[in-house]
Amino acid sequence: MADRPRRLRSRPQLRNLVRESRLDAASLLAPLFVVPGRLRREPIESLPGQARLSPDLVLQEARRLTELGVGGVVLFGVPDAKDDLGRGAADPAGPVPEALRLLRSSDLPLVLVADVCLCEYTIHGHCGILNGVEVDNDLSLPALADVGLAYAQAGADLVAPSAMMDGQVAAIRSRLDDSGLVQTGIMAYACKHASAFYAPFRDAADSTPAFGDRRSYQMDPANAREAMREMALDQAEGADVLMVKPALTSLDLLARARMRFDLPLAAYQVSGELAMLEAASERGWLERRPAALETLLAIRRAGADIIITYLAAEVASWLSEEQR
Ligand code: PBG
């Protein structure tokens, strides 16, 4: 028999040699939830192992991530007070800019990414500014640009608009350029589904919409051609990195995007993906570590260069164990 694929599977060394996809800590980003104050750590019930942290503790966590070789962090703000317009999002004294300044001045070798959205800062919990009960696209753009600018000024390497407003990447790009922040990049949540898998996050960030849902701005998970169109638009508007999310339900989109775009691709393994893993592992229905690694590897194989995952620290420590 000429073709015996099992030949290359016979020993671990051979399997290692011919492995096509690998995970590495440097391409992982850890999401962190930032609250105002000091020495504040609030465990998040819906996200086992995760906590809302004040900026000083974010810095502490960042040191730990650095030691593990994790590539960077994605910051989400959880303010104490909200208003109708989500003004707190762009407040330079808010928890995210404060954490960014601390991290920037600490000089840790981490990539600093800040999520740009209004949902954590609006009373109504929608990602943009309302006109009646509609989320008004064009009214939201200057507000999102203000947020992007505030985070860039505080030291973000990349700002990551996640509101799914049309033109948000262009609006942020031109605001950054006009302010001389030409080097700050944009990681665009380009294809972001209206997904059931964000539920634990909304608990963590207290950002559940008070009425309605996000389907008038987030994408219908049924549409693949539209996903490519969203990504092409964000590329044309000046995105530096294109993101797809949720990751596990978008592997086909990642694979398509990999063939179509030359920008780096990121995939976000969202809170609900973690929830499935944790719940099943807790019941003994899945073995946690291999299941986690298998899903992350599938995300990498599908085409993601960068993976945003709540498991970043843990995976990084597993990977370094494997190397020893
Ligand atoms: C903010 C935002 C959300 C997530 C990332 N950015 C929530 C949402 O759109 O409702 C979800 C991340 C996760 O579930 O882990 N708009």
Short mmCIF file of C-alpha atoms and ligand atoms in Angstrom, two decimals:
data_model
loop_
_atom_site.label_atom_id
_atom_site.label_comp_id
_atom_site.label_asym_id
_atom_site.label_seq_id
_atom_site.Cartn_x
_atom_site.Cartn_y
_atom_site.Cartn_z
CA MET A 1 0.00 0.00 0.00
CA ALA A 2 1.59 3.27 -1.07
CA ASP A 3 -0.63 5.57 0.93
CA ARG A 4 -0.46 4.89 4.63
CA PRO A 5 -1.18 8.14 6.48
CA ARG A 6 -0.68 6.20 9.72
CA ARG A 7 3.09 6.12 9.07
CA LEU A 8 3.35 9.75 10.15
CA ARG A 9 1.17 9.15 13.20
CA SER A 10 3.17 6.33 14.70
CA ARG A 11 5.30 8.29 17.18
CA PRO A 12 4.78 11.59 19.03
CA GLN A 13 7.93 13.02 17.41
CA LEU A 14 6.60 12.30 13.93
CA ARG A 15 3.20 13.73 14.80
CA ASN A 16 4.93 16.84 16.10
CA LEU A 17 7.00 17.16 12.97
CA VAL A 18 4.05 17.13 10.61
CA ARG A 19 1.61 19.16 12.74
CA GLU A 20 0.14 21.84 10.49
CA SER A 21 -1.30 24.22 13.07
CA ARG A 22 0.08 25.23 16.42
CA LEU A 23 -0.95 27.47 19.24
CA ASP A 24 1.47 29.95 20.69
CA ALA A 25 1.04 32.22 23.68
CA ALA A 26 2.19 35.32 21.79
CA SER A 27 -0.82 35.25 19.50
CA LEU A 28 -3.33 35.08 22.36
CA LEU A 29 -5.09 38.12 23.78
CA ALA A 30 -6.73 38.05 27.21
CA PRO A 31 -9.95 40.01 27.70
CA LEU A 32 -10.02 41.94 31.00
CA PHE A 33 -12.95 43.77 32.60
CA VAL A 34 -11.96 47.03 34.25
CA VAL A 35 -13.90 48.73 37.05
CA PRO A 36 -13.11 52.06 38.71
CA GLY A 37 -11.38 52.22 42.06
CA ARG A 38 -8.48 50.47 43.73
CA LEU A 39 -7.91 46.95 45.00
CA ARG A 40 -11.27 45.96 43.60
CA ARG A 41 -11.70 42.38 42.43
CA GLU A 42 -15.18 41.08 41.72
CA PRO A 43 -15.35 37.47 40.56
CA ILE A 44 -17.72 37.07 37.62
CA GLU A 45 -20.18 34.29 38.30
CA SER A 46 -21.03 33.66 34.66
CA LEU A 47 -17.33 33.52 33.66
CA PRO A 48 -15.55 31.12 36.03
CA GLY A 49 -12.00 32.21 36.70
CA GLN A 50 -12.59 35.78 35.51
CA ALA A 51 -13.03 38.88 37.65
CA ARG A 52 -13.74 42.55 37.21
CA LEU A 53 -10.56 44.33 38.24
CA SER A 54 -9.66 47.89 39.16
CA PRO A 55 -6.80 49.41 37.12
CA ASP A 56 -4.15 48.64 39.76
CA LEU A 57 -5.14 44.96 39.73
CA VAL A 58 -5.28 44.99 35.92
CA LEU A 59 -1.62 45.97 36.06
CA GLN A 60 -0.93 43.08 38.43
CA GLU A 61 -2.75 40.66 36.10
CA ALA A 62 -0.84 42.09 33.14
CA ARG A 63 2.44 41.26 34.87
CA ARG A 64 1.29 37.67 35.27
CA LEU A 65 0.24 37.50 31.60
CA THR A 66 3.61 38.88 30.56
CA GLU A 67 5.42 36.19 32.50
CA LEU A 68 3.33 33.57 30.75
CA GLY A 69 4.18 35.04 27.35
CA VAL A 70 0.62 36.05 26.45
CA GLY A 71 0.57 38.53 23.56
CA GLY A 72 -1.65 41.19 25.03
CA VAL A 73 -4.90 42.26 26.63
CA VAL A 74 -8.27 43.54 25.44
CA LEU A 75 -9.82 45.94 27.94
CA PHE A 76 -13.55 46.33 28.55
CA GLY A 77 -14.82 49.04 30.88
CA VAL A 78 -17.53 48.45 33.46
CA PRO A 79 -18.33 51.90 34.89
CA ASP A 80 -20.16 52.58 38.15
CA ALA A 81 -22.54 55.05 36.49
CA LYS A 82 -24.25 55.12 33.09
CA ASP A 83 -26.19 57.69 31.09
CA ASP A 84 -28.33 57.83 27.95
CA LEU A 85 -25.46 58.76 25.65
CA GLY A 86 -22.79 56.51 27.12
CA ARG A 87 -20.61 59.55 27.79
CA GLY A 88 -18.51 57.64 30.31
CA ALA A 89 -16.97 55.57 27.53
CA ALA A 90 -14.88 58.51 26.32
CA ASP A 91 -14.09 59.92 29.76
CA PRO A 92 -10.28 60.12 30.07
CA ALA A 93 -10.76 59.54 33.82
CA GLY A 94 -12.74 56.33 33.20
CA PRO A 95 -11.43 52.90 34.19
CA VAL A 96 -10.18 51.90 30.72
CA PRO A 97 -8.06 55.01 30.03
CA GLU A 98 -6.71 54.82 33.58
CA ALA A 99 -5.73 51.19 33.12
CA LEU A 100 -4.21 51.97 29.72
CA ARG A 101 -2.05 54.75 31.18
CA LEU A 102 -0.86 52.46 33.97
CA LEU A 103 -0.06 49.65 31.54
CA ARG A 104 1.63 51.99 29.09
CA SER A 105 3.87 53.53 31.72
CA SER A 106 4.70 50.09 33.14
CA ASP A 107 6.35 49.28 29.82
CA LEU A 108 5.25 45.64 29.90
CA PRO A 109 5.78 43.91 26.55
CA LEU A 110 2.05 43.44 25.94
CA VAL A 111 -0.12 44.64 23.08
CA LEU A 112 -2.77 46.94 24.54
CA VAL A 113 -6.17 46.67 22.90
CA ALA A 114 -9.27 48.56 24.05
CA ASP A 115 -12.80 47.60 23.05
CA VAL A 116 -14.69 50.62 21.68
CA CYS A 117 -18.43 50.43 22.31
CA LEU A 118 -21.14 52.25 24.21
CA CYS A 119 -23.18 49.32 25.55
CA GLU A 120 -21.41 49.13 28.91
CA TYR A 121 -21.91 52.86 29.40
CA THR A 122 -25.50 53.45 28.26
CA ILE A 123 -28.51 53.02 30.56
CA HIS A 124 -30.37 51.29 27.73
CA GLY A 125 -27.49 48.90 27.04
CA HIS A 126 -27.44 49.38 23.28
CA CYS A 127 -24.16 49.83 21.44
CA GLY A 128 -24.99 53.24 19.96
CA ILE A 129 -27.01 56.37 20.57
CA LEU A 130 -30.79 56.14 20.43
CA ASN A 131 -33.19 58.15 18.40
CA GLY A 132 -36.48 57.06 19.94
CA VAL A 133 -36.16 53.28 20.09
CA GLU A 134 -33.86 53.06 17.06
CA VAL A 135 -30.09 52.93 17.36
CA ASP A 136 -29.06 55.89 15.21
CA ASN A 137 -26.04 54.95 13.12
CA ASP A 138 -24.72 58.36 12.16
CA LEU A 139 -25.38 59.91 15.55
CA SER A 140 -23.30 57.13 17.09
CA LEU A 141 -20.24 57.62 14.86
CA PRO A 142 -18.84 60.81 16.45
CA ALA A 143 -19.42 59.30 19.90
CA LEU A 144 -17.50 56.14 18.96
CA ALA A 145 -14.75 58.28 17.43
CA ASP A 146 -14.49 60.15 20.76
CA VAL A 147 -14.08 56.83 22.56
CA GLY A 148 -11.44 55.60 20.14
CA LEU A 149 -9.53 58.85 20.53
CA ALA A 150 -9.66 58.71 24.34
CA TYR A 151 -8.25 55.18 24.38
CA ALA A 152 -5.60 55.98 21.79
CA GLN A 153 -4.51 59.01 23.80
CA ALA A 154 -4.34 56.86 26.93
CA GLY A 155 -1.92 54.50 25.20
CA ALA A 156 -3.81 51.76 23.34
CA ASP A 157 -1.86 50.12 20.51
CA LEU A 158 -5.11 49.06 18.90
CA VAL A 159 -8.65 50.25 19.40
CA ALA A 160 -11.31 47.66 18.67
CA PRO A 161 -14.70 49.04 17.61
CA SER A 162 -17.40 46.47 18.40
CA ALA A 163 -20.61 48.48 18.02
CA MET A 164 -21.28 47.28 14.45
CA MET A 165 -22.24 50.77 13.23
CA ASP A 166 -21.69 51.31 9.51
CA GLY A 167 -18.69 53.56 8.94
CA GLN A 168 -17.33 53.23 12.49
CA VAL A 169 -13.85 52.24 11.35
CA ALA A 170 -13.59 55.21 8.98
CA ALA A 171 -14.92 57.58 11.64
CA ILE A 172 -12.36 56.40 14.18
CA ARG A 173 -9.51 56.32 11.64
CA SER A 174 -10.06 59.90 10.57
CA ARG A 175 -10.44 61.12 14.17
CA LEU A 176 -7.16 59.41 15.12
CA ASP A 177 -5.37 60.79 12.08
CA ASP A 178 -6.69 64.32 12.67
CA SER A 179 -5.31 64.10 16.19
CA GLY A 180 -1.87 62.95 15.06
CA LEU A 181 -2.38 59.40 16.33
CA VAL A 182 -1.53 57.89 12.97
CA GLN A 183 0.29 54.97 14.59
CA THR A 184 -2.65 53.72 16.64
CA GLY A 185 -4.21 50.77 14.84
CA ILE A 186 -7.76 49.51 14.52
CA MET A 187 -8.76 45.92 15.20
CA ALA A 188 -12.23 45.88 13.69
CA TYR A 189 -14.96 43.59 14.96
CA ALA A 190 -15.77 43.20 11.28
CA CYS A 191 -18.04 40.20 11.34
CA LYS A 192 -19.83 40.18 14.66
CA HIS A 193 -22.96 38.12 14.93
CA ALA A 194 -26.10 38.87 16.86
CA SER A 195 -25.28 35.86 18.99
CA ALA A 196 -26.71 33.97 21.93
CA PHE A 197 -23.15 33.27 22.98
CA TYR A 198 -22.53 36.73 24.48
CA ALA A 199 -24.89 36.16 27.40
CA PRO A 200 -22.25 35.56 30.10
CA PHE A 201 -20.31 38.63 28.90
CA ARG A 202 -23.38 40.82 29.26
CA ASP A 203 -23.64 39.65 32.82
CA ALA A 204 -20.00 40.47 33.37
CA ALA A 205 -20.18 43.89 31.74
CA ASP A 206 -23.75 44.67 32.78
CA SER A 207 -24.57 45.47 29.16
CA THR A 208 -27.77 43.57 28.41
CA PRO A 209 -30.05 45.76 26.26
CA ALA A 210 -32.93 47.10 28.37
CA PHE A 211 -35.33 46.54 25.45
CA GLY A 212 -35.20 44.80 22.09
CA ASP A 213 -32.07 43.08 20.83
CA ARG A 214 -29.01 43.88 18.73
CA ARG A 215 -30.23 42.42 15.45
CA SER A 216 -30.60 45.78 13.71
CA TYR A 217 -26.84 46.28 13.94
CA GLN A 218 -25.09 42.97 14.64
CA MET A 219 -24.96 40.47 11.80
CA ASP A 220 -27.34 37.64 11.04
CA PRO A 221 -25.30 34.47 11.66
CA ALA A 222 -26.94 32.93 8.59
CA ASN A 223 -25.07 35.18 6.14
CA ALA A 224 -21.61 34.36 4.83
CA ARG A 225 -21.49 36.64 1.80
CA GLU A 226 -22.57 39.55 3.92
CA ALA A 227 -19.80 38.67 6.37
CA MET A 228 -17.25 39.02 3.56
CA ARG A 229 -18.83 42.34 2.61
CA GLU A 230 -18.53 43.61 6.19
CA MET A 231 -14.87 42.60 6.24
CA ALA A 232 -14.15 44.21 2.87
CA LEU A 233 -15.77 47.43 4.07
CA ASP A 234 -13.73 47.51 7.26
CA GLN A 235 -10.58 46.86 5.28
CA ALA A 236 -11.45 49.71 2.91
CA GLU A 237 -12.19 51.98 5.88
CA GLY A 238 -8.69 51.43 7.22
CA ALA A 239 -8.86 48.48 9.61
CA ASP A 240 -5.46 46.98 10.46
CA VAL A 241 -6.83 43.70 11.78
CA LEU A 242 -10.15 42.01 10.95
CA MET A 243 -11.97 40.14 13.68
CA VAL A 244 -14.61 37.44 13.49
CA LYS A 245 -16.81 36.48 16.43
CA PRO A 246 -17.98 34.20 17.92
CA ALA A 247 -15.10 32.00 16.81
CA LEU A 248 -16.45 28.48 16.97
CA THR A 249 -19.64 29.25 15.06
CA SER A 250 -17.64 31.14 12.38
CA LEU A 251 -14.92 28.71 11.37
CA ASP A 252 -16.13 28.71 7.76
CA LEU A 253 -16.05 32.50 7.71
CA LEU A 254 -12.53 32.52 9.07
CA ALA A 255 -11.44 30.09 6.38
CA ARG A 256 -13.06 32.15 3.66
CA ALA A 257 -11.63 35.36 5.02
CA ARG A 258 -8.17 33.79 5.15
CA MET A 259 -8.30 33.20 1.40
CA ARG A 260 -9.74 36.60 0.64
CA PHE A 261 -7.93 39.09 2.86
CA ASP A 262 -4.28 39.62 3.59
CA LEU A 263 -4.81 41.55 6.80
CA PRO A 264 -4.17 39.70 10.04
CA LEU A 265 -7.30 37.87 11.18
CA ALA A 266 -8.47 37.68 14.76
CA ALA A 267 -11.10 35.38 16.22
CA TYR A 268 -12.86 35.95 19.53
CA GLN A 269 -13.68 32.84 21.53
CA VAL A 270 -16.58 34.49 23.32
CA SER A 271 -18.01 34.08 26.78
CA GLY A 272 -20.67 31.54 25.77
CA GLU A 273 -18.03 29.32 24.19
CA LEU A 274 -16.22 29.31 27.52
CA ALA A 275 -19.50 28.68 29.34
CA MET A 276 -20.14 25.52 27.31
CA LEU A 277 -16.67 24.24 28.07
CA GLU A 278 -16.83 25.03 31.79
CA ALA A 279 -20.32 23.64 32.31
CA ALA A 280 -19.60 20.39 30.48
CA SER A 281 -16.24 19.95 32.22
CA GLU A 282 -17.79 20.58 35.61
CA ARG A 283 -20.26 17.76 34.98
CA GLY A 284 -17.45 15.51 33.89
CA TRP A 285 -18.90 15.32 30.39
CA LEU A 286 -15.81 16.77 28.76
CA GLU A 287 -12.18 16.72 29.70
CA ARG A 288 -11.52 20.40 30.04
CA ARG A 289 -7.94 20.86 28.88
CA PRO A 290 -7.95 18.76 25.70
CA ALA A 291 -11.38 20.10 24.79
CA ALA A 292 -10.18 23.68 25.23
CA LEU A 293 -7.01 23.08 23.21
CA GLU A 294 -8.94 21.31 20.44
CA THR A 295 -11.35 24.22 19.95
CA LEU A 296 -8.54 26.77 19.97
CA LEU A 297 -6.55 24.70 17.51
CA ALA A 298 -9.59 24.49 15.22
CA ILE A 299 -9.86 28.29 15.34
CA ARG A 300 -6.18 28.56 14.42
CA ARG A 301 -6.52 25.94 11.65
CA ALA A 302 -9.49 27.81 10.16
CA GLY A 303 -7.24 30.83 9.69
CA ALA A 304 -7.01 32.98 12.81
CA ASP A 305 -3.65 34.64 13.43
CA ILE A 306 -4.81 36.13 16.70
CA ILE A 307 -7.13 34.46 19.21
CA ILE A 308 -8.93 36.39 21.91
CA THR A 309 -9.75 33.97 24.69
CA TYR A 310 -10.60 34.01 28.39
CA LEU A 311 -8.31 31.00 28.61
CA ALA A 312 -5.23 32.93 27.43
CA ALA A 313 -3.29 32.70 30.70
CA GLU A 314 -4.13 29.08 31.28
CA VAL A 315 -3.38 28.02 27.73
CA ALA A 316 -0.07 29.86 27.84
CA SER A 317 0.90 27.92 30.95
CA TRP A 318 -0.17 24.62 29.35
CA LEU A 319 1.92 25.42 26.28
CA SER A 320 5.00 26.15 28.34
CA GLU A 321 4.46 22.88 30.25
CA GLU A 322 4.35 21.01 26.95
CA GLN A 323 7.64 22.56 25.90
CA ARG A 324 9.37 21.37 29.04
C1 PBG B 1 -19.55 44.97 23.23
C2 PBG B 1 -19.07 43.56 23.17
C3 PBG B 1 -19.74 42.37 23.45
C4 PBG B 1 -18.79 41.35 23.38
C5 PBG B 1 -17.59 41.94 23.01
N1 PBG B 1 -17.79 43.30 22.88
C6 PBG B 1 -21.14 42.13 23.86
C7 PBG B 1 -22.23 42.33 22.91
O1 PBG B 1 -22.06 42.72 21.76
O2 PBG B 1 -23.38 42.14 23.36
C8 PBG B 1 -19.02 39.89 23.66
C9 PBG B 1 -17.81 39.14 24.14
C10 PBG B 1 -18.10 37.84 24.79
O3 PBG B 1 -19.23 37.33 24.80
O4 PBG B 1 -17.15 37.26 25.34
N2 PBG B 1 -20.45 45.33 22.25
#
